[in-house]
Each structure stands twice: as C-alpha cells, then as structure tokens.
XYZ file of N, CA and C in Angstrom:
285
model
N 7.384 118.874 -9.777
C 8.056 117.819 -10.509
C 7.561 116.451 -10.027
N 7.306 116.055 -8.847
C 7.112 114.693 -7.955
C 5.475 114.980 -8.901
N 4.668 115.784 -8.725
C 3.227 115.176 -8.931
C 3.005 114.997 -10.687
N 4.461 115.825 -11.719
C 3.869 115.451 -13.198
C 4.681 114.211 -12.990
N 6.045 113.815 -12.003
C 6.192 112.442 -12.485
C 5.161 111.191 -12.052
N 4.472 111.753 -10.544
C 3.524 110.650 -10.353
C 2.370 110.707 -11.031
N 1.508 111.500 -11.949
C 0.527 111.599 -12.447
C 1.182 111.331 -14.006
N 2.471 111.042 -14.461
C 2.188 110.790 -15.905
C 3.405 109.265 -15.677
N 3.060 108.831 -14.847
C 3.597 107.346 -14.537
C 3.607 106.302 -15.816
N 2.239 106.206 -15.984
C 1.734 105.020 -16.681
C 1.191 105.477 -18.390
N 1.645 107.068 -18.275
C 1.535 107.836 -19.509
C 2.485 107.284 -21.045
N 2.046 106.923 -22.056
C 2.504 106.715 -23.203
C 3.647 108.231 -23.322
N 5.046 107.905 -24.416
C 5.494 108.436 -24.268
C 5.029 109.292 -25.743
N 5.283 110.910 -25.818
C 4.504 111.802 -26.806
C 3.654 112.651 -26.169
N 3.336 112.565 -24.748
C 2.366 113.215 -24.107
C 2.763 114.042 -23.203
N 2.129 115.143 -22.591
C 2.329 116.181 -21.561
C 1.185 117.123 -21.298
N 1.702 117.455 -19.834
C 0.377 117.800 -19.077
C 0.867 119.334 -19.011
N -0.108 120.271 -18.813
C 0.847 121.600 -18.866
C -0.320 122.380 -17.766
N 0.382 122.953 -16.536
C -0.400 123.572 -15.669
C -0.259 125.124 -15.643
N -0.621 125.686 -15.031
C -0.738 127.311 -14.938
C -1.001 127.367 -12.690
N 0.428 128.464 -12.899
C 0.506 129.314 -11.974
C 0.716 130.364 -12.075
N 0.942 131.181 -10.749
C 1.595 132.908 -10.631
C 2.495 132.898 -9.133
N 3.578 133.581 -9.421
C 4.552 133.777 -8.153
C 3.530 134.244 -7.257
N 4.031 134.068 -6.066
C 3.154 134.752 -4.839
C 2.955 136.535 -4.921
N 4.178 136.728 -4.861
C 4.939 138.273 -4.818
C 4.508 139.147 -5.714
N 5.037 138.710 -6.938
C 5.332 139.210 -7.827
C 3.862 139.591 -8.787
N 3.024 138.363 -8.880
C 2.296 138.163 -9.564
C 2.373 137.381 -10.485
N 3.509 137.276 -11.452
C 3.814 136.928 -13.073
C 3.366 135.163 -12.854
N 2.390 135.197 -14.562
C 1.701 134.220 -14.556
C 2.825 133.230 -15.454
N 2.726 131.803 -14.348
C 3.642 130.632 -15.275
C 3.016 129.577 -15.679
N 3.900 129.046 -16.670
C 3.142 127.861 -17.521
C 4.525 126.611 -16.992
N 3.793 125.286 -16.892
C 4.606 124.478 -16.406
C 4.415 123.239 -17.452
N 5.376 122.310 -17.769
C 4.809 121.487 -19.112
C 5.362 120.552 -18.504
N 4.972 119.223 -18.067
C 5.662 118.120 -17.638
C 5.537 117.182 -19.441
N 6.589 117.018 -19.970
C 6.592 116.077 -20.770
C 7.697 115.195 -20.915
N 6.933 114.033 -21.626
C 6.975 112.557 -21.157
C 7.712 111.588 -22.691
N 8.737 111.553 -22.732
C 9.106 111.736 -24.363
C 9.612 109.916 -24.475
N 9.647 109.359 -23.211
C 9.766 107.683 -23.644
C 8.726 107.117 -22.279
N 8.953 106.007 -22.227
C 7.815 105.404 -21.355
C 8.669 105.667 -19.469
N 9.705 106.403 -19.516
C 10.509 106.166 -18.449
C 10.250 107.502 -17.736
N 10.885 108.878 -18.569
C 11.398 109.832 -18.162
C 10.505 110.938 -18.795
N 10.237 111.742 -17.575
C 9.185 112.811 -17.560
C 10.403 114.356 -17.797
N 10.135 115.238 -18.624
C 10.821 116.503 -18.157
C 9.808 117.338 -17.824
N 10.602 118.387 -16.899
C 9.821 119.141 -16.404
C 9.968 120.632 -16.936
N 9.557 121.315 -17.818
C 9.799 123.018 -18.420
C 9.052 124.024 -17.584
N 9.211 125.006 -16.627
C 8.939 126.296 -16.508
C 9.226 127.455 -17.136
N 7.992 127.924 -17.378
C 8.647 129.371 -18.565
C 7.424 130.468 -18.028
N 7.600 131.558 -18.422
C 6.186 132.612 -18.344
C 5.303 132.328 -19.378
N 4.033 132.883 -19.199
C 2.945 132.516 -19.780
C 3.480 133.859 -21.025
N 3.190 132.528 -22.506
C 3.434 133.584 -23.203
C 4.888 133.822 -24.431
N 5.570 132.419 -23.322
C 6.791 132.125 -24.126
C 7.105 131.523 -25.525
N 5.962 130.667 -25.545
C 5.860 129.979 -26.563
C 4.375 128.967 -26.412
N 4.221 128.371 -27.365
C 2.849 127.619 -27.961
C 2.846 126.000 -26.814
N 2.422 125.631 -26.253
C 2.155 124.298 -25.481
C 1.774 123.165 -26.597
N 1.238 123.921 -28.101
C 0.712 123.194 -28.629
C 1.748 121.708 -29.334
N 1.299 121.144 -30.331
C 2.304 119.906 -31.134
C 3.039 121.258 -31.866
N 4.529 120.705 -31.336
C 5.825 121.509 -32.398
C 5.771 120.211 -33.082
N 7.561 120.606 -33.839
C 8.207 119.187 -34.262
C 8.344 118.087 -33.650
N 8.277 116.837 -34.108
C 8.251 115.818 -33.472
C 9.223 115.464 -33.039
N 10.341 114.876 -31.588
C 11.481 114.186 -31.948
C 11.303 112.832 -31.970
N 12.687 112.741 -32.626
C 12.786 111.531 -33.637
C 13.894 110.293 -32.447
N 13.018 109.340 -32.094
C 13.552 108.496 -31.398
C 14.413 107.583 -32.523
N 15.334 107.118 -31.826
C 16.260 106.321 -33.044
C 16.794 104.792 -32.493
N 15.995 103.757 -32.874
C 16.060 102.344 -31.897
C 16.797 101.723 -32.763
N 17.654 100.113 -32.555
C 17.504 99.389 -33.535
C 16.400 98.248 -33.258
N 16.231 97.654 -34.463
C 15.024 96.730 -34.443
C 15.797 95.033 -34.071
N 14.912 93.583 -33.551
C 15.843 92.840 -33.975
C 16.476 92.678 -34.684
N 17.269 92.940 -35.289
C 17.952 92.670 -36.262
C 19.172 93.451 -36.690
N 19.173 94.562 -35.598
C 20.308 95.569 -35.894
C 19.837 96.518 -36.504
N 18.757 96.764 -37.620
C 18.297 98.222 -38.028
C 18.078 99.103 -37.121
N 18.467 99.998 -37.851
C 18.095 101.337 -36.943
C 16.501 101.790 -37.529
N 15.876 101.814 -36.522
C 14.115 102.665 -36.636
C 14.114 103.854 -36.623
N 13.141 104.612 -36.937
C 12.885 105.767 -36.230
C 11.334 105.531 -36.155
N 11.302 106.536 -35.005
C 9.490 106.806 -34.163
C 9.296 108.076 -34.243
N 8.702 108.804 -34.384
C 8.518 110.134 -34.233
C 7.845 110.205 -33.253
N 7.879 110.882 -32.158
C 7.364 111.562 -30.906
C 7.066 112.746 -30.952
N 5.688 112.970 -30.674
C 5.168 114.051 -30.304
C 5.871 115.031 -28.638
N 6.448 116.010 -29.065
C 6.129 116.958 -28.146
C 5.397 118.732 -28.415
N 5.135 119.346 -27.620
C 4.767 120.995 -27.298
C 6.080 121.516 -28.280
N 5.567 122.487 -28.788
C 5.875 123.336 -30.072
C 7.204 124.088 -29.053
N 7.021 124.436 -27.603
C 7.824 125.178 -26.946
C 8.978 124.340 -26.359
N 8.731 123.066 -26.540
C 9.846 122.119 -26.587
C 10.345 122.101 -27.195
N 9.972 122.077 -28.348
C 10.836 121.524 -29.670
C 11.746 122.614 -30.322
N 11.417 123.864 -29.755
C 12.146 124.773 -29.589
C 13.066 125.490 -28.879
N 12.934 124.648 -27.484
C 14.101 124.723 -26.854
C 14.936 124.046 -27.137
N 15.101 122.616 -27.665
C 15.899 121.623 -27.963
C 16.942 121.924 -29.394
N 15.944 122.698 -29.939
C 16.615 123.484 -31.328
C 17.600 124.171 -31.067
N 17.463 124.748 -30.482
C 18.821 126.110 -29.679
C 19.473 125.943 -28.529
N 18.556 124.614 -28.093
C 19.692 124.577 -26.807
C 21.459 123.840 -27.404
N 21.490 123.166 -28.002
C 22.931 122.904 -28.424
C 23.453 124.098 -29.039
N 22.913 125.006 -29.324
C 23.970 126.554 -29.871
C 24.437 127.744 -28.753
N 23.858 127.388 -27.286
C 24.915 127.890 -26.498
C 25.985 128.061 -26.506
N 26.609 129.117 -26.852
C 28.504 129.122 -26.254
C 28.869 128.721 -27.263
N 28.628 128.556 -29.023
C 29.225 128.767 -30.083
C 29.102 129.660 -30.754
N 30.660 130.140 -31.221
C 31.169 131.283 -31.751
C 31.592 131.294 -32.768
C-alpha cells in the first residue's frame, strides 16, 4: 500500500498500477491494483489472479459543482474489476 501510494503520488486521477504476486506457502498467484480515482486518494484491491479483468470497466462518475453552483460530471476511468466491485458492494446484507 505505502509504495502504490508513493509511486502514484503525482498520478492523474483515472489511473492504476496493477502488480503480480504469489503467497509464500501456498503458492496462489495474486493480482494487486493500486487505483487512483481523484488527485488525493489511492485504493488499494487484492484479489487472485483470475478474478476479474484489470482492464477499463465502467467509468465512475465524479459529481462536482462548477462556479456557479452546477453540478458537473467527469467520468473517471477505472479497471473493469473495480467497477465491479463497487456495483455489488452496496448489495451486501439486503434482503
């Protein structure tokens, strides 16, 4: 987490770096996605290799107002395996 936040510091936000490991033990190969979705805040995703696509999913949709009080939207690029966690993560624990 410390080296995708220090290596995507000065990174535009829409972007992410995605590395590859394997547990010591075990073997099982992981995929790690540091992405970077405003100019501030980096997330960090671990999953197994295999979970889903690293590639461009859906975009999210930043929502600013402009001077003037309008509301904007930006579309931001993230990984297809993001944009799919974010989809389902609010449907936890509804019944």
């Amino acid at each position: 987490k410390k080296f995708l936040e220090e290596t995507m510091q000065d990174f535009p936000g829409g972007t992410w770096i995605t590395l590859e490991g394997q547990t010591e033990k075990e073997k099982v190969d992981l995929i790690c996605i540091g992405y970077k979705y405003n100019k501030k805040k980096v997330l960090t995703f671990v999953m197994t290799r295999g979970a889903g696509s690293s590639k461009n999913g859906e975009p999210y949709e930043a929502r600013f107002p402009d001077k003037y009080g309008n509301v904007c939207v930006r579309h931001v690029a993230r990984p297809a395996i993001v944009s799919n966690y974010f989809k389902f993560s609010n449907c936890v624990d509804l019944h």
